Amino acid sequence: MSKNKATSLIKDVIIKSYTPGDESQILDFLNLCYGEWGTIQKWRSRYIDYPTFDEDNILLIKVNNRIIGHGSIHFRNLIVRNHKINTASLTDAAVHPRYRGRGLYAELVGIRLKIAKSKGASLSFTWHLKGSNAYNHNKRIGFIEIKQSPIYMKVIRPEKVIRSGLFDLLHKNQKLKEALQGLGSDIYFRLGKYEFSILDLLSEDKEKLRKNQSKIEIVLDENSLYVIANFRNMTKLKRIMSLIMLMFLRRAEIKFSSFKGLLNLVHKGVAIIDSI
Amino acid sequence: MTPSKPIVQTYRQGHLSRLIKLYNHTLADTPHFIRDEDFLKYFMQCLGVNKDSIFVASVDDQITGLVIISITTENSGLKQGNIIELQAKDLPSTQALIQVALNFCKDKDVDMIVVVPLPLPKINAVFKDWLKLETGAMMAKALSISSLIRASLSNQEIRDSYEGKKIVFHIGEEIEKFGDITSESEKTAILITMSQQTFLKIIFGQVNPYVAYLTRKVKIHPMQNIFPILKLLRRMKMPTSLYVSLIDRI
């Protein structure tokens, strides 16, 4: 494949399709970029077992034989009034954190659209967080947002759902993770009898870090679940407004173990809000 | 006579061809991603799905519904029951399948269950004590306009009502002709001009063609053909919104 603008800025770039043997490197790469992408079983199920799988459907950008970019295509027909339309869903796009901001994502989209068209697809789909860089880029190049059916969720253990939601958010948002690590206080979440802290979620040397830290406690009630469950899919403005509403409606309360905790939050609050 | 109650049982291999018939009924008028035997088998072998987590509902030996459940555990320790596919002809079958899925997931000690139900009338009543989630944004871009136009005009009724008309669609940089158009007759054909995005928005029912015309997003030449053409564009819209189940959201 030919190099173009973005990749020509990086030395020794190769763009190639997947070949058997790449899977463990791909998996490490996806787990690095997504925080928590999944296991080799998930990868096999999603790719190798997929009815229209082809090695060309996985695109890799490599530098010195190391993956710095990944994007894939899932081909399938869309049925409209008994008429088949060949479609290509652009999936699992990822760029290594060190190579972001150099146009590699745009290139991954562009190349996959060309491949999709050359294989006869008439329509292309993608799924993104609203307002994300990928969402904004795709809107600029002619994608439109389309309505999809809602997802319903039945919560059996609210405390586990909240813990997992925060775990997911922290592992997918490096900026927020760093802002919270630099807070100097450990944040505890409490829902009924259940309690966990940010340090627990980051699974670092908690005891060592905890020694000199003050404690900030956030007490949630079960009505806060709707906001927490939807948090990841909200725009930044909506996230901040939702947090303010939780406080205002007393569905979440903040308690400080010491004045130091309050000062820490006031001091680092802007950085945390900025990274949400 | 009161209608029989749906009976729910675990899936057997012999059900497969009858499930295709079920899909032909449940998704007949709804735009959807393909569900042929290959894809159904794939759904049934997805991560977290096993032969005990697939159930079919039937009434008088007729299959009326299907549910496929995948149980997964996240790195955070969250055990999730994913109803990756739920198809049912009617509300009682949906209710029966959801009840079985709930019991199955509770037996497996899951922490939460997620599902995308089919847009049946009164479906909200079944999920009244569930949380409705805001999903990420699904986006679409046209790669070939001609195939989309052909699909939109594949309805015989629409074709018949525009029999004899010569229409040229000029969408983005692509040109597609409708009707028997030669290089001579092209001069007298009706020309519709719009961007790819406007065309897609019309197809997906997000823009009313009349409004698009008034805001100059759609141009029609000659002027005397405006109303029948706007009516045609309105009929090209997808009959209902696209059905995208959990398994489709890859």
Short mmCIF file of C-alpha atoms in Angstrom, two decimals, chain A residues 5-272:
data_model
loop_
_atom_site.label_atom_id
_atom_site.label_comp_id
_atom_site.label_asym_id
_atom_site.label_seq_id
_atom_site.Cartn_x
_atom_site.Cartn_y
_atom_site.Cartn_z
CA LYS A 5 0.58 12.51 4.06
CA ALA A 6 0.24 11.36 7.67
CA THR A 7 2.40 8.26 7.48
CA SER A 8 5.06 10.02 5.42
CA LEU A 9 5.74 12.16 8.52
CA ILE A 10 6.74 9.05 10.48
CA LYS A 11 9.88 7.14 9.56
CA ASP A 12 9.76 3.51 8.39
CA VAL A 13 5.98 3.18 8.34
CA ILE A 14 4.44 0.09 6.77
CA ILE A 15 0.70 -0.36 6.20
CA LYS A 16 -0.28 -4.00 5.85
CA SER A 17 -3.09 -6.47 6.31
CA TYR A 18 -3.26 -9.00 9.13
CA THR A 19 -1.36 -12.25 8.71
CA PRO A 20 -1.76 -15.27 11.02
CA GLY A 21 0.67 -14.89 13.91
CA ASP A 22 -0.11 -11.17 14.40
CA GLU A 23 -2.91 -11.85 16.90
CA SER A 24 -1.02 -11.62 20.19
CA GLN A 25 0.63 -8.35 19.14
CA ILE A 26 -2.75 -7.01 17.99
CA LEU A 27 -4.36 -8.00 21.27
CA ASP A 28 -1.63 -6.32 23.35
CA PHE A 29 -2.01 -3.23 21.21
CA LEU A 30 -5.82 -3.07 21.52
CA ASN A 31 -5.59 -3.58 25.29
CA LEU A 32 -3.03 -0.78 25.50
CA CYS A 33 -5.15 1.64 23.46
CA TYR A 34 -8.60 0.78 24.84
CA GLY A 35 -7.49 0.20 28.44
CA GLU A 36 -9.46 -3.01 28.59
CA TRP A 37 -10.33 -4.46 25.19
CA GLY A 38 -10.51 -8.16 26.02
CA THR A 39 -9.08 -11.62 25.60
CA ILE A 40 -7.82 -13.72 22.69
CA GLN A 41 -11.13 -15.63 22.81
CA LYS A 42 -12.99 -12.36 22.26
CA TRP A 43 -10.64 -11.48 19.40
CA ARG A 44 -11.15 -14.87 17.71
CA SER A 45 -14.91 -14.66 18.14
CA ARG A 46 -14.98 -11.14 16.72
CA TYR A 47 -12.67 -11.75 13.78
CA ILE A 48 -11.72 -15.31 12.81
CA ASP A 49 -15.22 -16.72 13.47
CA TYR A 50 -17.06 -13.83 11.77
CA PRO A 51 -18.87 -15.17 8.67
CA THR A 52 -17.32 -12.66 6.24
CA PHE A 53 -13.83 -12.61 7.78
CA ASP A 54 -10.92 -12.06 5.45
CA GLU A 55 -7.32 -11.27 6.39
CA ASP A 56 -7.55 -8.04 4.36
CA ASN A 57 -10.30 -6.83 6.68
CA ILE A 58 -7.74 -6.04 9.41
CA LEU A 59 -5.40 -3.19 8.67
CA LEU A 60 -2.18 -2.61 10.64
CA ILE A 61 0.17 0.36 10.64
CA LYS A 62 3.62 -0.72 11.77
CA VAL A 63 6.89 1.04 12.61
CA ASN A 64 9.97 -1.14 13.08
CA ASN A 65 7.67 -4.16 13.05
CA ARG A 66 5.65 -2.78 16.01
CA ILE A 67 1.97 -1.96 15.62
CA ILE A 68 1.16 1.73 16.02
CA GLY A 69 -2.26 1.70 14.34
CA HIS A 70 -5.12 -0.76 13.88
CA GLY A 71 -8.44 -0.66 12.08
CA SER A 72 -10.80 -3.36 10.87
CA ILE A 73 -13.84 -3.82 8.65
CA HIS A 74 -16.82 -6.12 9.19
CA PHE A 75 -18.75 -6.69 5.97
CA ARG A 76 -22.43 -7.70 6.08
CA ASN A 77 -25.61 -7.04 4.16
CA LEU A 78 -28.27 -4.63 5.29
CA ILE A 79 -31.76 -5.77 4.32
CA VAL A 80 -34.16 -3.02 3.28
CA ARG A 81 -37.49 -3.98 1.68
CA ASN A 82 -36.04 -7.44 0.87
CA HIS A 83 -33.21 -5.75 -1.00
CA LYS A 84 -29.62 -6.49 0.08
CA ILE A 85 -27.22 -3.59 0.49
CA ASN A 86 -23.59 -4.53 1.04
CA THR A 87 -22.26 -2.57 4.02
CA ALA A 88 -18.92 -2.17 5.75
CA SER A 89 -18.71 -1.40 9.47
CA LEU A 90 -15.45 0.28 10.43
CA THR A 91 -14.44 -1.23 13.76
CA ASP A 92 -11.73 -1.21 16.45
CA ALA A 93 -9.78 1.79 15.24
CA ALA A 94 -6.82 2.48 17.51
CA VAL A 95 -3.64 4.57 17.36
CA HIS A 96 -0.73 4.15 19.77
CA PRO A 97 -0.81 6.96 22.40
CA ARG A 98 2.65 8.17 21.33
CA TYR A 99 1.57 8.58 17.70
CA ARG A 100 -1.74 10.36 18.26
CA GLY A 101 -2.39 13.78 16.75
CA ARG A 102 -0.47 12.99 13.54
CA GLY A 103 -3.42 12.15 11.31
CA LEU A 104 -3.09 8.36 11.57
CA TYR A 105 -6.75 7.90 12.55
CA ALA A 106 -7.87 9.89 9.49
CA GLU A 107 -5.65 7.69 7.37
CA LEU A 108 -7.05 4.49 8.89
CA VAL A 109 -10.57 5.67 8.06
CA GLY A 110 -9.62 6.75 4.55
CA ILE A 111 -7.88 3.49 3.65
CA ARG A 112 -10.68 1.34 5.07
CA LEU A 113 -13.31 3.33 3.14
CA LYS A 114 -11.32 2.71 -0.06
CA ILE A 115 -11.05 -1.03 0.69
CA ALA A 116 -14.78 -1.17 1.53
CA LYS A 117 -15.68 0.54 -1.73
CA SER A 118 -13.37 -1.70 -3.74
CA LYS A 119 -15.09 -4.74 -2.21
CA GLY A 120 -18.50 -3.47 -3.29
CA ALA A 121 -19.85 -1.88 -0.11
CA SER A 122 -22.46 0.84 -0.69
CA LEU A 123 -22.78 2.05 2.85
CA SER A 124 -20.35 2.35 5.72
CA PHE A 125 -21.13 2.42 9.46
CA THR A 126 -19.15 3.36 12.55
CA TRP A 127 -19.97 3.63 16.26
CA HIS A 128 -18.38 6.34 18.42
CA LEU A 129 -18.86 8.30 21.58
CA LYS A 130 -20.76 11.45 20.66
CA GLY A 131 -18.42 14.44 20.62
CA SER A 132 -15.23 12.33 20.58
CA ASN A 133 -12.38 13.19 18.19
CA ALA A 134 -13.29 10.20 16.00
CA TYR A 135 -16.96 11.27 15.92
CA ASN A 136 -16.01 14.84 14.94
CA HIS A 137 -13.58 13.65 12.27
CA ASN A 138 -16.12 11.32 10.69
CA LYS A 139 -18.76 14.06 10.67
CA ARG A 140 -16.31 16.30 8.83
CA ILE A 141 -15.75 13.70 6.10
CA GLY A 142 -19.45 13.17 5.40
CA PHE A 143 -20.76 10.64 7.94
CA ILE A 144 -24.20 11.41 9.37
CA GLU A 145 -25.47 10.26 12.74
CA ILE A 146 -28.39 7.84 12.58
CA LYS A 147 -30.93 6.82 15.16
CA GLN A 148 -30.62 3.35 16.68
CA SER A 149 -32.87 1.42 19.04
CA PRO A 150 -32.28 2.02 22.77
CA ILE A 151 -30.49 -0.44 25.09
CA TYR A 152 -32.28 -1.46 28.28
CA MET A 153 -30.37 -2.49 31.40
CA LYS A 154 -31.54 -4.47 34.42
CA VAL A 155 -29.33 -3.86 37.40
CA ILE A 156 -29.04 -6.69 39.90
CA ARG A 157 -26.04 -5.49 41.95
CA PRO A 158 -25.87 -1.67 41.71
CA GLU A 159 -22.59 -1.45 43.63
CA LYS A 160 -20.83 -3.73 41.11
CA VAL A 161 -22.24 -1.75 38.18
CA ILE A 162 -21.03 1.56 39.63
CA ARG A 163 -17.60 0.10 40.44
CA SER A 164 -17.26 -1.31 36.94
CA GLY A 165 -18.45 1.93 35.31
CA LEU A 166 -15.75 3.89 37.16
CA PHE A 167 -13.12 1.22 36.43
CA ASP A 168 -13.96 1.46 32.74
CA LEU A 169 -13.90 5.26 32.76
CA LEU A 170 -10.52 5.41 34.54
CA HIS A 171 -8.87 2.83 32.31
CA LYS A 172 -10.07 4.57 29.17
CA ASN A 173 -9.17 8.09 30.28
CA GLN A 174 -5.47 8.48 31.02
CA LYS A 175 -5.84 12.20 31.74
CA LEU A 176 -8.48 11.58 34.42
CA LYS A 177 -6.41 8.75 35.88
CA GLU A 178 -3.38 11.03 36.20
CA ALA A 179 -5.45 13.89 37.64
CA LEU A 180 -6.87 11.60 40.33
CA GLN A 181 -3.47 10.06 41.10
CA GLY A 182 -2.10 13.54 41.65
CA LEU A 183 -4.94 14.57 43.94
CA GLY A 184 -3.16 13.64 47.16
CA SER A 185 -6.41 12.25 48.58
CA ASP A 186 -8.02 8.89 48.02
CA ILE A 187 -11.65 9.08 46.88
CA TYR A 188 -13.96 6.47 48.41
CA PHE A 189 -17.34 5.67 46.90
CA ARG A 190 -20.04 4.34 49.17
CA LEU A 191 -23.35 2.79 48.12
CA GLY A 192 -25.25 1.30 51.03
CA LYS A 193 -22.83 -1.01 52.84
CA TYR A 194 -20.57 -1.34 49.82
CA GLU A 195 -17.41 0.76 49.60
CA PHE A 196 -14.45 1.00 47.25
CA SER A 197 -11.81 3.58 46.46
CA ILE A 198 -10.11 4.97 43.38
CA LEU A 199 -6.83 3.41 44.53
CA ASP A 200 -8.57 0.00 44.62
CA LEU A 201 -9.62 0.54 41.00
CA LEU A 202 -6.17 1.60 39.88
CA SER A 203 -4.79 -1.53 41.60
CA GLU A 204 -1.50 0.12 42.41
CA ASP A 205 0.53 -0.04 45.62
CA LYS A 206 -2.48 1.16 47.58
CA GLU A 207 -1.19 0.80 51.11
CA LYS A 208 1.96 2.79 50.38
CA LEU A 209 0.01 5.56 48.66
CA ARG A 210 -2.75 5.55 51.24
CA LYS A 211 -0.42 6.27 54.19
CA ASN A 212 -0.08 10.00 53.64
CA GLN A 213 -3.42 10.61 52.02
CA SER A 214 -6.56 12.21 53.34
CA LYS A 215 -9.89 10.66 52.52
CA ILE A 216 -12.71 12.05 50.41
CA GLU A 217 -15.93 10.08 50.57
CA ILE A 218 -18.65 10.20 47.90
CA VAL A 219 -21.91 8.71 49.15
CA LEU A 220 -24.19 7.67 46.31
CA ASP A 221 -27.80 6.55 46.45
CA GLU A 222 -29.35 4.04 44.07
CA ASN A 223 -31.05 6.78 42.06
CA SER A 224 -27.62 7.91 40.87
CA LEU A 225 -27.33 4.67 38.84
CA TYR A 226 -28.94 6.14 35.72
CA VAL A 227 -26.29 8.87 35.51
CA ILE A 228 -23.38 6.53 36.30
CA ALA A 229 -24.57 3.93 33.78
CA ASN A 230 -24.90 6.53 31.03
CA PHE A 231 -21.80 8.51 31.98
CA ARG A 232 -19.47 7.06 29.36
CA ASN A 233 -21.79 7.88 26.49
CA MET A 234 -22.42 11.48 27.53
CA THR A 235 -20.73 14.55 26.08
CA LYS A 236 -18.34 16.38 28.42
CA LEU A 237 -20.85 19.16 29.10
CA LYS A 238 -23.59 16.67 29.87
CA ARG A 239 -21.27 14.74 32.21
CA ILE A 240 -20.48 17.87 34.21
CA MET A 241 -24.15 18.96 34.29
CA SER A 242 -25.20 15.46 35.42
CA LEU A 243 -22.66 15.48 38.27
CA ILE A 244 -23.89 18.91 39.39
CA MET A 245 -27.49 17.64 39.30
CA LEU A 246 -26.54 14.56 41.37
CA MET A 247 -25.15 16.86 44.06
CA PHE A 248 -28.06 19.29 43.80
CA LEU A 249 -30.67 16.52 44.13
CA ARG A 250 -28.64 14.99 47.00
CA ARG A 251 -28.22 11.69 45.14
CA ALA A 252 -24.51 12.08 45.75
CA GLU A 253 -22.84 13.73 48.75
CA ILE A 254 -19.17 14.56 49.29
CA LYS A 255 -17.62 14.18 52.75
CA PHE A 256 -14.08 15.14 53.71
CA SER A 257 -12.10 13.40 56.46
CA SER A 258 -9.95 16.49 56.94
CA PHE A 259 -9.54 20.07 55.81
CA LYS A 260 -6.55 18.88 53.73
CA GLY A 261 -8.90 16.74 51.63
CA LEU A 262 -11.11 19.75 50.86
CA LEU A 263 -8.06 21.85 49.95
CA ASN A 264 -6.74 19.11 47.67
CA LEU A 265 -10.04 18.91 45.82
CA VAL A 266 -10.30 22.70 45.46
CA HIS A 267 -6.70 22.84 44.24
CA LYS A 268 -6.94 19.98 41.69
CA GLY A 269 -10.68 20.19 40.95
CA VAL A 270 -10.26 22.12 37.70
CA ALA A 271 -7.81 19.54 36.31
CA ILE A 272 -10.22 16.72 37.24
#
